[in-house]
Coordinates of C-alpha atoms and ligand atoms in Angstrom, one line a residue:
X1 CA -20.5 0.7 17.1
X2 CA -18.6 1.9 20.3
X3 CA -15.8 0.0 21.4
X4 CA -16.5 -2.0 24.4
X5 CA -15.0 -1.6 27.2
X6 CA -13.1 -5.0 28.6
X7 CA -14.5 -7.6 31.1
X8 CA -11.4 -7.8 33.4
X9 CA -13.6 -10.1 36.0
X10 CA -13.0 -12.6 33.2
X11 CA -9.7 -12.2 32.4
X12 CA -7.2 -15.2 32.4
X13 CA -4.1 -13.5 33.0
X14 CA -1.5 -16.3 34.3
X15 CA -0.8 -18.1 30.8
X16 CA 1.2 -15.4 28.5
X17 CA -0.3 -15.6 24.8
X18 CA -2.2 -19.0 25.6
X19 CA -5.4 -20.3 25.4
X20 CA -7.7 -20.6 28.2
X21 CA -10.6 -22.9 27.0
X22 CA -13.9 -22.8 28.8
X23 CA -13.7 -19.6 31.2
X24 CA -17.0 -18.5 29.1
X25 CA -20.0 -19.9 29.7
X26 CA -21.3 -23.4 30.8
X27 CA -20.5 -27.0 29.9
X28 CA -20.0 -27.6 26.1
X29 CA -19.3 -24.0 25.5
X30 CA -16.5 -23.7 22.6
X31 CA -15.9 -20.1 23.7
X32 CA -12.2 -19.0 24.9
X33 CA -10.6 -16.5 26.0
X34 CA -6.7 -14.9 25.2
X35 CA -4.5 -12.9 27.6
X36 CA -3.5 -9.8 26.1
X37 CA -0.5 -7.0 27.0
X38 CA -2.9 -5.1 28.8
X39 CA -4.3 -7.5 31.2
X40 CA -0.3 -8.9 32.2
X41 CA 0.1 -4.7 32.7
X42 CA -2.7 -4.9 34.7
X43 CA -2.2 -7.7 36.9
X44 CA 1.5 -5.7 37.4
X45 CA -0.4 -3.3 38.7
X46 CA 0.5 -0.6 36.5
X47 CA -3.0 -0.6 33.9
X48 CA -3.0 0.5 30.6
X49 CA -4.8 4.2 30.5
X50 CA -4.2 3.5 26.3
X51 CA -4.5 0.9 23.9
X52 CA -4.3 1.3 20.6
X53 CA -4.0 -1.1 17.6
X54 CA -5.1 -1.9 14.1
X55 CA -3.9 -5.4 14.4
X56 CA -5.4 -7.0 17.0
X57 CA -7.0 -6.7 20.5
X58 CA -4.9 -5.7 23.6
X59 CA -6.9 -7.2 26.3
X60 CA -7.9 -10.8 26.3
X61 CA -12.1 -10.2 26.0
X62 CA -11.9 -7.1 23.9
X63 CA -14.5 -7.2 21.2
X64 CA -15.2 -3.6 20.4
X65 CA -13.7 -1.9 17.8
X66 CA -10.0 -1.6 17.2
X67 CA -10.4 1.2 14.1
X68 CA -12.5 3.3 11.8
X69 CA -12.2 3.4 7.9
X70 CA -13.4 5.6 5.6
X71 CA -13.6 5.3 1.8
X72 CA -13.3 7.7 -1.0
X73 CA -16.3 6.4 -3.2
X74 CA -19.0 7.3 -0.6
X75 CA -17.5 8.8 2.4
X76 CA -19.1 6.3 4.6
X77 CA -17.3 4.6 7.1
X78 CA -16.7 1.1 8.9
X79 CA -15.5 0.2 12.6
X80 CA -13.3 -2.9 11.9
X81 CA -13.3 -5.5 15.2
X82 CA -11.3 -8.2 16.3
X83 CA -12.3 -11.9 14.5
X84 CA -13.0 -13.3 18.0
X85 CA -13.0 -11.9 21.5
X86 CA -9.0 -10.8 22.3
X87 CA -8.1 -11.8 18.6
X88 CA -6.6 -10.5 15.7
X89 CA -8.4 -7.5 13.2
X90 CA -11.2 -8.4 10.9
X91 CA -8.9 -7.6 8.0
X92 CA -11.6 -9.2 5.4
X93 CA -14.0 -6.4 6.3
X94 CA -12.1 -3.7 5.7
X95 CA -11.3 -5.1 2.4
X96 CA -14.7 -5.9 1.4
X97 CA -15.6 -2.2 2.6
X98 CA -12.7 -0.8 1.0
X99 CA -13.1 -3.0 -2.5
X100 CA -12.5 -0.7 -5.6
X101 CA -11.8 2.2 -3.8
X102 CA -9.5 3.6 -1.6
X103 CA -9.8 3.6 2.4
X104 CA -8.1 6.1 5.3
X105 CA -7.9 5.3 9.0
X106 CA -9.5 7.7 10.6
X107 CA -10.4 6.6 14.1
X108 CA -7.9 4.3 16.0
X109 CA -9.9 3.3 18.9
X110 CA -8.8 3.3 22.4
X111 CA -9.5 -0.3 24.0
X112 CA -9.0 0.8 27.8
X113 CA -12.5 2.3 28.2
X114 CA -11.1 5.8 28.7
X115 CA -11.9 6.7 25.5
X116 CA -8.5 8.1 24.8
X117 CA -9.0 7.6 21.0
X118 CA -6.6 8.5 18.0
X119 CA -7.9 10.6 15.6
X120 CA -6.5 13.2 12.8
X121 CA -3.9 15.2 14.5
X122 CA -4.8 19.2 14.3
X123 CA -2.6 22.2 13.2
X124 CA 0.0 23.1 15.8
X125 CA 3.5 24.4 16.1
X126 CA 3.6 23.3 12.2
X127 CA 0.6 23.4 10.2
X128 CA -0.2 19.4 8.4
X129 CA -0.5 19.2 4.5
X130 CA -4.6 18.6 5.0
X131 CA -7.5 21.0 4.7
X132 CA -7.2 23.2 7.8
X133 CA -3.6 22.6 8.8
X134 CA -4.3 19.3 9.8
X135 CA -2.2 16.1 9.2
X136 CA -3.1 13.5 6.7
X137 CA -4.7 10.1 7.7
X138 CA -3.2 7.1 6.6
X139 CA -3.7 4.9 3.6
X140 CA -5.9 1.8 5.4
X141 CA -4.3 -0.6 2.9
X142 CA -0.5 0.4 2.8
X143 CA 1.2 -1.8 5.8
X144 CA -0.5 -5.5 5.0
X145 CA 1.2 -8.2 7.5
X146 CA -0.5 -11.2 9.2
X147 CA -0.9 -11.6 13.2
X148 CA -1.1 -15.8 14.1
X149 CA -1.9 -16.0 9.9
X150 CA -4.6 -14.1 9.8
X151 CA -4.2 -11.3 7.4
X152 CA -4.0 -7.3 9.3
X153 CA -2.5 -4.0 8.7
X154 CA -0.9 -1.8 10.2
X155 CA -0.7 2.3 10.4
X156 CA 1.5 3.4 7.7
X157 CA 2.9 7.3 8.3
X158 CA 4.1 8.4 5.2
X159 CA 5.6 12.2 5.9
X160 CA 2.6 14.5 6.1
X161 CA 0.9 11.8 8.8
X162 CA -0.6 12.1 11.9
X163 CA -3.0 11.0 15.0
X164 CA -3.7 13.1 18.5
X165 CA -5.8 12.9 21.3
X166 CA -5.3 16.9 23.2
X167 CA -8.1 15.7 25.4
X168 CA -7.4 12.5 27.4
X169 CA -8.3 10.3 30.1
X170 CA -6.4 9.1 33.0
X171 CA -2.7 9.7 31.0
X172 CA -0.2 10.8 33.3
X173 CA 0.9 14.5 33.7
X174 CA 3.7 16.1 35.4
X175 CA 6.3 14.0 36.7
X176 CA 3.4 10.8 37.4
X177 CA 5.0 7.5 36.5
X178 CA 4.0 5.7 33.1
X179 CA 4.8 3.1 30.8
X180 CA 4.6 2.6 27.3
X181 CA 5.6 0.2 24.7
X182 CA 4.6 0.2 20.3
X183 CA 5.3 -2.4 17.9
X184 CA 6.8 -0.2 14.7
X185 CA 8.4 -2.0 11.3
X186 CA 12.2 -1.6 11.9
X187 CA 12.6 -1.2 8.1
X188 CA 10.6 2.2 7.6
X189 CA 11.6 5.1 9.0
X190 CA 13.3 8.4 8.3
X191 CA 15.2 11.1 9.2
X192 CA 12.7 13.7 9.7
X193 CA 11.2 15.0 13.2
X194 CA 9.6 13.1 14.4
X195 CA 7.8 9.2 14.3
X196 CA 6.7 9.3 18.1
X197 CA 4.0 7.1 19.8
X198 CA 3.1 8.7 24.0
X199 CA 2.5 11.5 25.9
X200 CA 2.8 14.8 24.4
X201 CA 1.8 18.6 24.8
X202 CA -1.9 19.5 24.8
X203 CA -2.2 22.5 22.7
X204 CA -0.1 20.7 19.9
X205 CA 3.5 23.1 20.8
X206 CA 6.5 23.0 22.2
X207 CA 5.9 23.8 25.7
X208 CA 9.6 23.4 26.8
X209 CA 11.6 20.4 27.9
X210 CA 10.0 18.2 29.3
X211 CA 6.7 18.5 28.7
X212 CA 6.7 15.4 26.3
X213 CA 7.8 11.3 27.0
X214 CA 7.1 9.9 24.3
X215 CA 8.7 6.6 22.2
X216 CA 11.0 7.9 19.3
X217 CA 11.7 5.5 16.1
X218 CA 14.0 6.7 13.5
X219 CA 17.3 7.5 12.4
X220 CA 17.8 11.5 12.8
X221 CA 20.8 12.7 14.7
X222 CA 19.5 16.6 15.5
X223 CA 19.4 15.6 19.3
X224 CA 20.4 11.9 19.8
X225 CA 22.1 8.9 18.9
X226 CA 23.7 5.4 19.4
X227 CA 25.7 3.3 18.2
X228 CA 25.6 2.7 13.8
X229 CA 23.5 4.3 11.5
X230 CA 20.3 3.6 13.4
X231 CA 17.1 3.3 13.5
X232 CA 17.3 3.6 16.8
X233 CA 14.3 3.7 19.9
X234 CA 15.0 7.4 21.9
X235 CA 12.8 8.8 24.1
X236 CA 11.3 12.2 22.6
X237 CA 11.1 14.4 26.0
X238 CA 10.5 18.2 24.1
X239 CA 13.4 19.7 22.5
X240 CA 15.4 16.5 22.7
X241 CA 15.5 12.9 21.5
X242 CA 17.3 11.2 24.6
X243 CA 19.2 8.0 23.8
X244 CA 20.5 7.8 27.6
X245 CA 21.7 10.1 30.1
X246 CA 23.4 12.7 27.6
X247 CA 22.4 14.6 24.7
X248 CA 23.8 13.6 21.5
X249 CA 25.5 10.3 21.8
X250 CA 25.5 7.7 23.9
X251 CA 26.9 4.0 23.6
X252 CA 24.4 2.1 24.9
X253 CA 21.5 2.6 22.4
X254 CA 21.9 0.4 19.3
X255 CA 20.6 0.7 15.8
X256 CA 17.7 -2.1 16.0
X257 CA 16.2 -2.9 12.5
X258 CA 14.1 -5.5 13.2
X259 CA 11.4 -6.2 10.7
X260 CA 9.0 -6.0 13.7
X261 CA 10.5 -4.1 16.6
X262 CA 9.1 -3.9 20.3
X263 CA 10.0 -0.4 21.5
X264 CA 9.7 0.4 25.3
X265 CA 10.3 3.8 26.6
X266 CA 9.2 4.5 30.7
X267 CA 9.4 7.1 33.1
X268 CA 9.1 8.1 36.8
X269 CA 10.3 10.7 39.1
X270 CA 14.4 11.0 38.6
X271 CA 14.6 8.1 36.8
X272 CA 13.3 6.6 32.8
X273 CA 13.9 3.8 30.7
X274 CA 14.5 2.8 27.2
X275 CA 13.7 -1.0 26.2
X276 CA 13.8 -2.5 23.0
X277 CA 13.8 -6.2 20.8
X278 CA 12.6 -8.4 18.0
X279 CA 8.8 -8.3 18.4
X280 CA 9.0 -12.0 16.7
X281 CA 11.3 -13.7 18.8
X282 CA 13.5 -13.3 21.9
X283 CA 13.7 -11.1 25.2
X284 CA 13.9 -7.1 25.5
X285 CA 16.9 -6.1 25.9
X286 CA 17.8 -2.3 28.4
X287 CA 19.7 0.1 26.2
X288 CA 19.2 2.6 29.3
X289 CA 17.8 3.2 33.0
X290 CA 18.7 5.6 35.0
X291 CA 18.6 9.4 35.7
X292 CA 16.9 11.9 34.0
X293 CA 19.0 13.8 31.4
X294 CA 21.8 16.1 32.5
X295 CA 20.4 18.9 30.7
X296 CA 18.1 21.3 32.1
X297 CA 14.2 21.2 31.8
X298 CA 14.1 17.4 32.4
X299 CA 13.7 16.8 36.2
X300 CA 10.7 16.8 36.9
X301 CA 9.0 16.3 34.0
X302 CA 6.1 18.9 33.3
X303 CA 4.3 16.0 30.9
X304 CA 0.8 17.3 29.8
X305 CA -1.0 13.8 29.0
X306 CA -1.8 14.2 25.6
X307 CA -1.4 10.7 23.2
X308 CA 0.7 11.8 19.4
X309 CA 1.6 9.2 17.1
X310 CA 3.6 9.4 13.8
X311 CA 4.7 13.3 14.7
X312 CA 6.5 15.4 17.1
X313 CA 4.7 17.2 19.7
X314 CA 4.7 20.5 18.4
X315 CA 3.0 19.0 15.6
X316 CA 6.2 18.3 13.8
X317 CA 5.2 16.0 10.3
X318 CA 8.5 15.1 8.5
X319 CA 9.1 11.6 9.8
X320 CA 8.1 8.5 8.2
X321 CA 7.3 4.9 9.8
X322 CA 4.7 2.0 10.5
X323 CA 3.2 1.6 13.8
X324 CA 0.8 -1.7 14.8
X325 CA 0.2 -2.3 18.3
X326 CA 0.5 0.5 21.3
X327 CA -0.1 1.2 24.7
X328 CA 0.5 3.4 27.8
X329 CA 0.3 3.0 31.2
X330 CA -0.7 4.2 35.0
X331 CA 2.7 3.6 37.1
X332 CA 6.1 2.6 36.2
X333 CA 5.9 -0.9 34.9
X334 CA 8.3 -3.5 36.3
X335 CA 11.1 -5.1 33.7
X336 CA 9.3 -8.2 34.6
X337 CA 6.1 -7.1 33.4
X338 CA 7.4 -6.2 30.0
X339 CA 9.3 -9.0 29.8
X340 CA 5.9 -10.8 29.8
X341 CA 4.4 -8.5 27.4
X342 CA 7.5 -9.4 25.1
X343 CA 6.4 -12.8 25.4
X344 CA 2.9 -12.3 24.8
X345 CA 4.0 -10.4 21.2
X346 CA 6.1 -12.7 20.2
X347 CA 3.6 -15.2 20.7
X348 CA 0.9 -13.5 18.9
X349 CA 2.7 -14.2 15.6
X350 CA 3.4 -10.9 13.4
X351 CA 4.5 -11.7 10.2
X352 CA 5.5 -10.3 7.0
X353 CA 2.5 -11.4 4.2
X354 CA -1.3 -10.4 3.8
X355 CA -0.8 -8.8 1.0
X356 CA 3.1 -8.1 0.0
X357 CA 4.7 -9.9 -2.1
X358 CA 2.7 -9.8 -4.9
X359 CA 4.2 -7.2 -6.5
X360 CA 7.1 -7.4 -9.6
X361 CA 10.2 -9.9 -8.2
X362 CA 13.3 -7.0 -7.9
X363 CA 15.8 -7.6 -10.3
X364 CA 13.6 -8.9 -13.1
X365 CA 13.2 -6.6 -16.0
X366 CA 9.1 -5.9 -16.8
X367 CA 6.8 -3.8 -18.4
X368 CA 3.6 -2.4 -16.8
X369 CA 0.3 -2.4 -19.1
X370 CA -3.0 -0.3 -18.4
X371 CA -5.9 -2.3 -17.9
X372 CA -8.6 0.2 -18.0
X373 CA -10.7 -0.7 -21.4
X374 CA -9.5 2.1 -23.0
X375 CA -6.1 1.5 -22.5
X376 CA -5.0 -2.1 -22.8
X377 CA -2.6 -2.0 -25.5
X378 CA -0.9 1.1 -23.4
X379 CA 2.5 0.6 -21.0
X380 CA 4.5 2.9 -18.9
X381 CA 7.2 4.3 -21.2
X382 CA 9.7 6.8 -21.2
X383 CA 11.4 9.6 -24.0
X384 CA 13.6 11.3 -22.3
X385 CA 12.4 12.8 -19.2
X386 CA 8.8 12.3 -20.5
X387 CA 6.8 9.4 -18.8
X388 CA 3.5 8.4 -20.4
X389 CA 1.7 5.3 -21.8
X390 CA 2.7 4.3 -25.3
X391 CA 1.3 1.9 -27.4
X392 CA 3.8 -0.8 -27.6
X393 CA 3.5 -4.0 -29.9
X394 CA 5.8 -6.4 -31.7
X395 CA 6.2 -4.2 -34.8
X396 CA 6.8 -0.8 -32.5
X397 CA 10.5 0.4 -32.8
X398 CA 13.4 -0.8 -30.6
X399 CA 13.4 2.6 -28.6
X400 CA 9.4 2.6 -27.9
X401 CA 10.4 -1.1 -26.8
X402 CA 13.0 -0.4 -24.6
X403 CA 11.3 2.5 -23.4
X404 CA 8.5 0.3 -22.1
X405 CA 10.9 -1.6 -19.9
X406 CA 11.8 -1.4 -16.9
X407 CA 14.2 -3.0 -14.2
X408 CA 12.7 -3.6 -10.8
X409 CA 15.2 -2.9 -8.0
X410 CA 14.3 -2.6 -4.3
X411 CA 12.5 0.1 -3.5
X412 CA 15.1 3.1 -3.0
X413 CA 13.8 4.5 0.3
X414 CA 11.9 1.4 1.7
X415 CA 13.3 -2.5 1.2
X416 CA 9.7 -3.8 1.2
X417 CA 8.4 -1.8 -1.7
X418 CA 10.3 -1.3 -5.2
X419 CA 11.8 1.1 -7.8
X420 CA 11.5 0.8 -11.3
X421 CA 15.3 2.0 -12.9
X422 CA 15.5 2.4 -17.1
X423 CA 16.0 -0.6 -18.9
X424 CA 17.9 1.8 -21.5
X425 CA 19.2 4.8 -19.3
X426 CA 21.1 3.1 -16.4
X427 CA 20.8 5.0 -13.2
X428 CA 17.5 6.7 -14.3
X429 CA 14.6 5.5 -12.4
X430 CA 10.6 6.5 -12.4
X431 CA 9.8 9.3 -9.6
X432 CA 6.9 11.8 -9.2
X433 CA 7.6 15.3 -9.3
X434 CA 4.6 17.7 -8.6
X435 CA 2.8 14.8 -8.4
X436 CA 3.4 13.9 -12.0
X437 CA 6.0 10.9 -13.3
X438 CA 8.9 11.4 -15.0
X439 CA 12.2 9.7 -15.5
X440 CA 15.2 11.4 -13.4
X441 CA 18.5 10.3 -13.0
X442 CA 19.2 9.1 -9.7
X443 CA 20.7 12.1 -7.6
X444 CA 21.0 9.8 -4.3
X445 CA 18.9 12.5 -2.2
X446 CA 16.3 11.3 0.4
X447 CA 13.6 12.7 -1.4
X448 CA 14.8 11.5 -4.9
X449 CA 14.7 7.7 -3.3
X450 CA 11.3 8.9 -1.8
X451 CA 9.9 9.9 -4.8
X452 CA 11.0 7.1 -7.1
X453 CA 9.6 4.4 -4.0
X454 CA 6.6 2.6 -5.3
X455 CA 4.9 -0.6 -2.7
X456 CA 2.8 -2.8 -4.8
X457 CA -0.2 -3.9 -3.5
X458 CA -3.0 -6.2 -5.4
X459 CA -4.5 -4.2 -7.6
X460 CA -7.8 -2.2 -6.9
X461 CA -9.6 -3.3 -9.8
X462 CA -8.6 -6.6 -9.2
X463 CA -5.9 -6.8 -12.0
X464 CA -2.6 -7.1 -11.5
X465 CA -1.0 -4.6 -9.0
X466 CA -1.7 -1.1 -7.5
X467 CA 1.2 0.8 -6.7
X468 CA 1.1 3.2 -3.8
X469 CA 3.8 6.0 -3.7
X470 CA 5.7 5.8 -0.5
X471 CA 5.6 9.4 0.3
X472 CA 2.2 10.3 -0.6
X473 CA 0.9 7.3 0.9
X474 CA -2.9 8.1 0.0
X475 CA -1.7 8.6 -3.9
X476 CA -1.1 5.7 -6.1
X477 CA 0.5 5.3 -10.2
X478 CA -2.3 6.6 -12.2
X479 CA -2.5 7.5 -15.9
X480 CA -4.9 9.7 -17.1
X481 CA -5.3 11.3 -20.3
X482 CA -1.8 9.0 -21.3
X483 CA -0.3 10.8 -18.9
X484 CA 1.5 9.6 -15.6
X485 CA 0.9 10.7 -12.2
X486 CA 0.6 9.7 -8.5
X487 CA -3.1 10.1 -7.5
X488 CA -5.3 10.5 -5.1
X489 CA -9.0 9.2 -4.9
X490 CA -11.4 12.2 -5.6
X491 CA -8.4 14.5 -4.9
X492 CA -8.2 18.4 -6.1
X493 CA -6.3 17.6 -9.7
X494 CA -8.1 16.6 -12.4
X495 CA -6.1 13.6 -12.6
X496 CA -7.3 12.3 -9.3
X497 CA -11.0 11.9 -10.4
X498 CA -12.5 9.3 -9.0
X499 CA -14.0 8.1 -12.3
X500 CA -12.2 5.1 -13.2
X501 CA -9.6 5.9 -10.6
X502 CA -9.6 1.9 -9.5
X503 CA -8.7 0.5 -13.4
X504 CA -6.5 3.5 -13.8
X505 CA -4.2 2.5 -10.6
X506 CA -4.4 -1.0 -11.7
X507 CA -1.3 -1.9 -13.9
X508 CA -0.7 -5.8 -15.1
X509 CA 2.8 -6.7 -15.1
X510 CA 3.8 -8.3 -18.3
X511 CA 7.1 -10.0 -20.0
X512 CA 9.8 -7.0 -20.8
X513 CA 9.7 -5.4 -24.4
X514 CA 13.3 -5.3 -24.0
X515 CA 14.2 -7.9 -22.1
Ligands
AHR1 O1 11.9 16.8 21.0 C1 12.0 16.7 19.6 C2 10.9 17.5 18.9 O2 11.2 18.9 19.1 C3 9.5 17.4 19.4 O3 8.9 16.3 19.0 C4 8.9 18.6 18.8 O4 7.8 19.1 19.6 C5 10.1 19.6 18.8 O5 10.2 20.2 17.6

């Protein structure tokens, strides 16, 4: 099904995030109709030329498709669409669809009608991890939240991650004026280059300064900064992440870790903005307007009017972060106009839930027991460095027990997912190494606290919990010949065979061995 393109005749856009009853149809109709962020950018004059979301729609009477899955037991596909005209995703298709398997997003629609879709970014400057040089599409199940308590998920960009659109539709170029905001989760992000949602090069390079403006969400400091230890929202321009006026630091960009963050970044000719607030609550705040950088290359901007999210415009893949809701715009859109945006988000309701949670409570100590038939009487244990499953029962030995055991802490390199540290070799936690698990002290390195970052999630065979890995985001805890590993559905290893793959990634968690 094609998305469709919106009715804006029928659009009701002077309540912000409220019900218009009866603008549908005749007397006794039940049919209603939302306002959405692109009809208040509209009615600003300033129309959105992208809209992009998993979550929900972006235009009041939008009932096409918001995105495209793709599962690994068949290869066939689904469009998922809003619940209702203007409403929130139709997050229980995608999970009958997606039930025993494993599911990517590989189209996020464009709801404007320009057809300025996302799809899975191509080789560029840097080459992606997938076949080709491509980046990889993301997990379809990883960022569960609900949007006004309906369950939805977002676009989680593990490193390796990314979308494009080289060939769009009415996006400015040059120095035209544009807006754009994103909703990203505060708590996920990195330090690599670079999680970016906007207007990018065309050919996938570095084409000089300026020839990007796009919205930056993370915490590296090659080019900018403000004030803490970050995250902060920058403006990703080519060869620069601009926090305000100067490169490298400036004071009035603050670290802003919202769980749900709004993130606003605008340009026009000598002058650019960057916004930013709670997406569940409260106003945007301006953290800078004003002239265009005082280094050369960034007045006038040169932008080319391609649409990147998740990487850097010379195809950059490093960074890390969860985007939801996007869009950019034709003209400069007034502060007003975004303030009513802002209100429009934070009435739409986005919530942690719909799916976290259900995972091992941190600081309880557990063990974690195979439930493929083959296997029950098997848990995650440890000898030395050696991860496998072990059978473990009451007359096993002390050290098989408290091998089997394991404390849950936060996740290392993500507060919303967990780690599992030794119950008998303090500081040692669970990480994957060349894909396979072993137990490694902790060295306190980014990629050590990647690498021992597990988010539960229920589990795919419908027992107990799956556990994805948070920087392979398409691999999950698999064992497989009593062996350990992250795996992929259908992947190139033997031990990502999709025989059995769902029981094998489904762990129950039980009572400690050793408590
Ligand atoms: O501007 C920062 C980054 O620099 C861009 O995203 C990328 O194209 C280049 O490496």
């Amino acid at each position: 099904m094609a998305p469709t393109r919106p009715h804006r005749t029928l659009l009701a856009v002077a309540a912000t995030g409220v019900l218009v009853a009866g603008l549908f149809g005749g007397a006794g109709s039940a049919q209603a109709a939302t306002t959405g962020p692109c009809d208040i950018y509209a009615s600003g004059g300033t129309p959105c030329v992208a809209a992009h979301s998993t979550t929900r729609a972006l235009y009041g009477s939008y009932t096409g498709s918001l995105y495209q899955v793709r599962r690994a037991s068949d290869n066939a596909t689904a469009n998922i669409a809003p619940l209702s005209a203007g409403g929130v995703a139709n997050a229980a298709a995608q999970d009958s669809f997606c039930a025993g398997t494993s599911c990517l997003i590989t189209i996020i629609y464009d709801q404007s009608g320009r057809g300025n879709n996302l799809t899975q970014a191509p080789p560029g400057g840097f080459n992606g991890p997938a076949a080709g040089g491509y980046d990889n599409l993301a997990n379809a199940t990883a960022a569960p939240i609900t949007v006004g308590g309906h369950k939805a998920y977002g676009v989680f960009v593990a490193p390796g991650t990314g979308y494009r659109n080289n060939n769009t539709n009415g996006i400015a170029t040059g120095d035209a004026a544009e807006g754009m905001y994103a909703i990203f989760d505060g708590t996920h992000y990195n330090g690599g280059c670079c999680f970016d949602y906007g207007n990018a090069e065309r050919n996938s390079r570095d084409n000089g300064n300026g020839t990007m403006e796009a919205i930056y969400f993370g915490n590296i400091k090659v080019w900018g900064y403000g004030t803490g230890n970050g995250p902060w929202i920058m403006a990703d321009l080519e060869n620069g992440l601009f926090s305000g006026v100067n490169a490298g630091y400036n004071a009035n960009d603050p670290s802003i870790g919202n769980r749900f963050v709004t993130a606003v970044v605008k340009g026009q000719p000598g002058h650019w903005s960057i916004r930013g607030g709670n997406a569940q609550s409260g106003s945007l705040s301006t953290f800078y307007s004003g002239a265009r950088p005082n280094v050369s290359g960034y007045n006038p901007m040169r932008k080319e009017g391609a649409i990147i999210l998740g990487i850097g415009g010379d195809n950059s893949n490093g960074s890390a972060g969860t985007f939801y809701e996007g869009v950019m715009t034709s003209g400069y859109p007034s502060d007003a106009t975004e303030n009513s945006v802002q209100a429009n988000i934070t009435a739409a309701g986005y919530a942690t839930g719909g799916g976290t949670g259900t995972g091992p409570t941190v600081g309880s100590t557990i063990s974690l027991r195979a439930t493929t038939a083959c296997c029950t009487t098997r848990y995650i244990g440890h000898s030395g460095a050696t991860v496998s499953t072990q059978v473990v029962s009451s007359s096993s030995s002390s050290a098989a027990k408290s091998g089997a055991s394991w404390i849950v802490r936060s996740g290392l390199a993500n507060g919303s997912c967990v780690s599992f540290e030794s119950r008998d070799t303090a500081g040692s936690y669970l990480r994957h190494q060349n894909y396979q698990l072993y137990l490694h002290a902790n060295d306190g390195s980014s990629l050590f606290a990647n690498d021992a970052t597990f988010c539960p999630q229920a589990g795919m065979n419908g027992q107990g919990n799956s556990f994805m890995s948070n920087n392979y985001s398409t691999r999950y805890l698999r064992h497989y010949s009593n062996n350990v590993y992250i795996a992929s559905n259908g992947g190139s290893n033997a031990f990502d065979s999709s025989t059995l793959w769902a029981d094998d990634v489904s762990w129950v968690v039980t009572a400690p061995w050793t408590p």
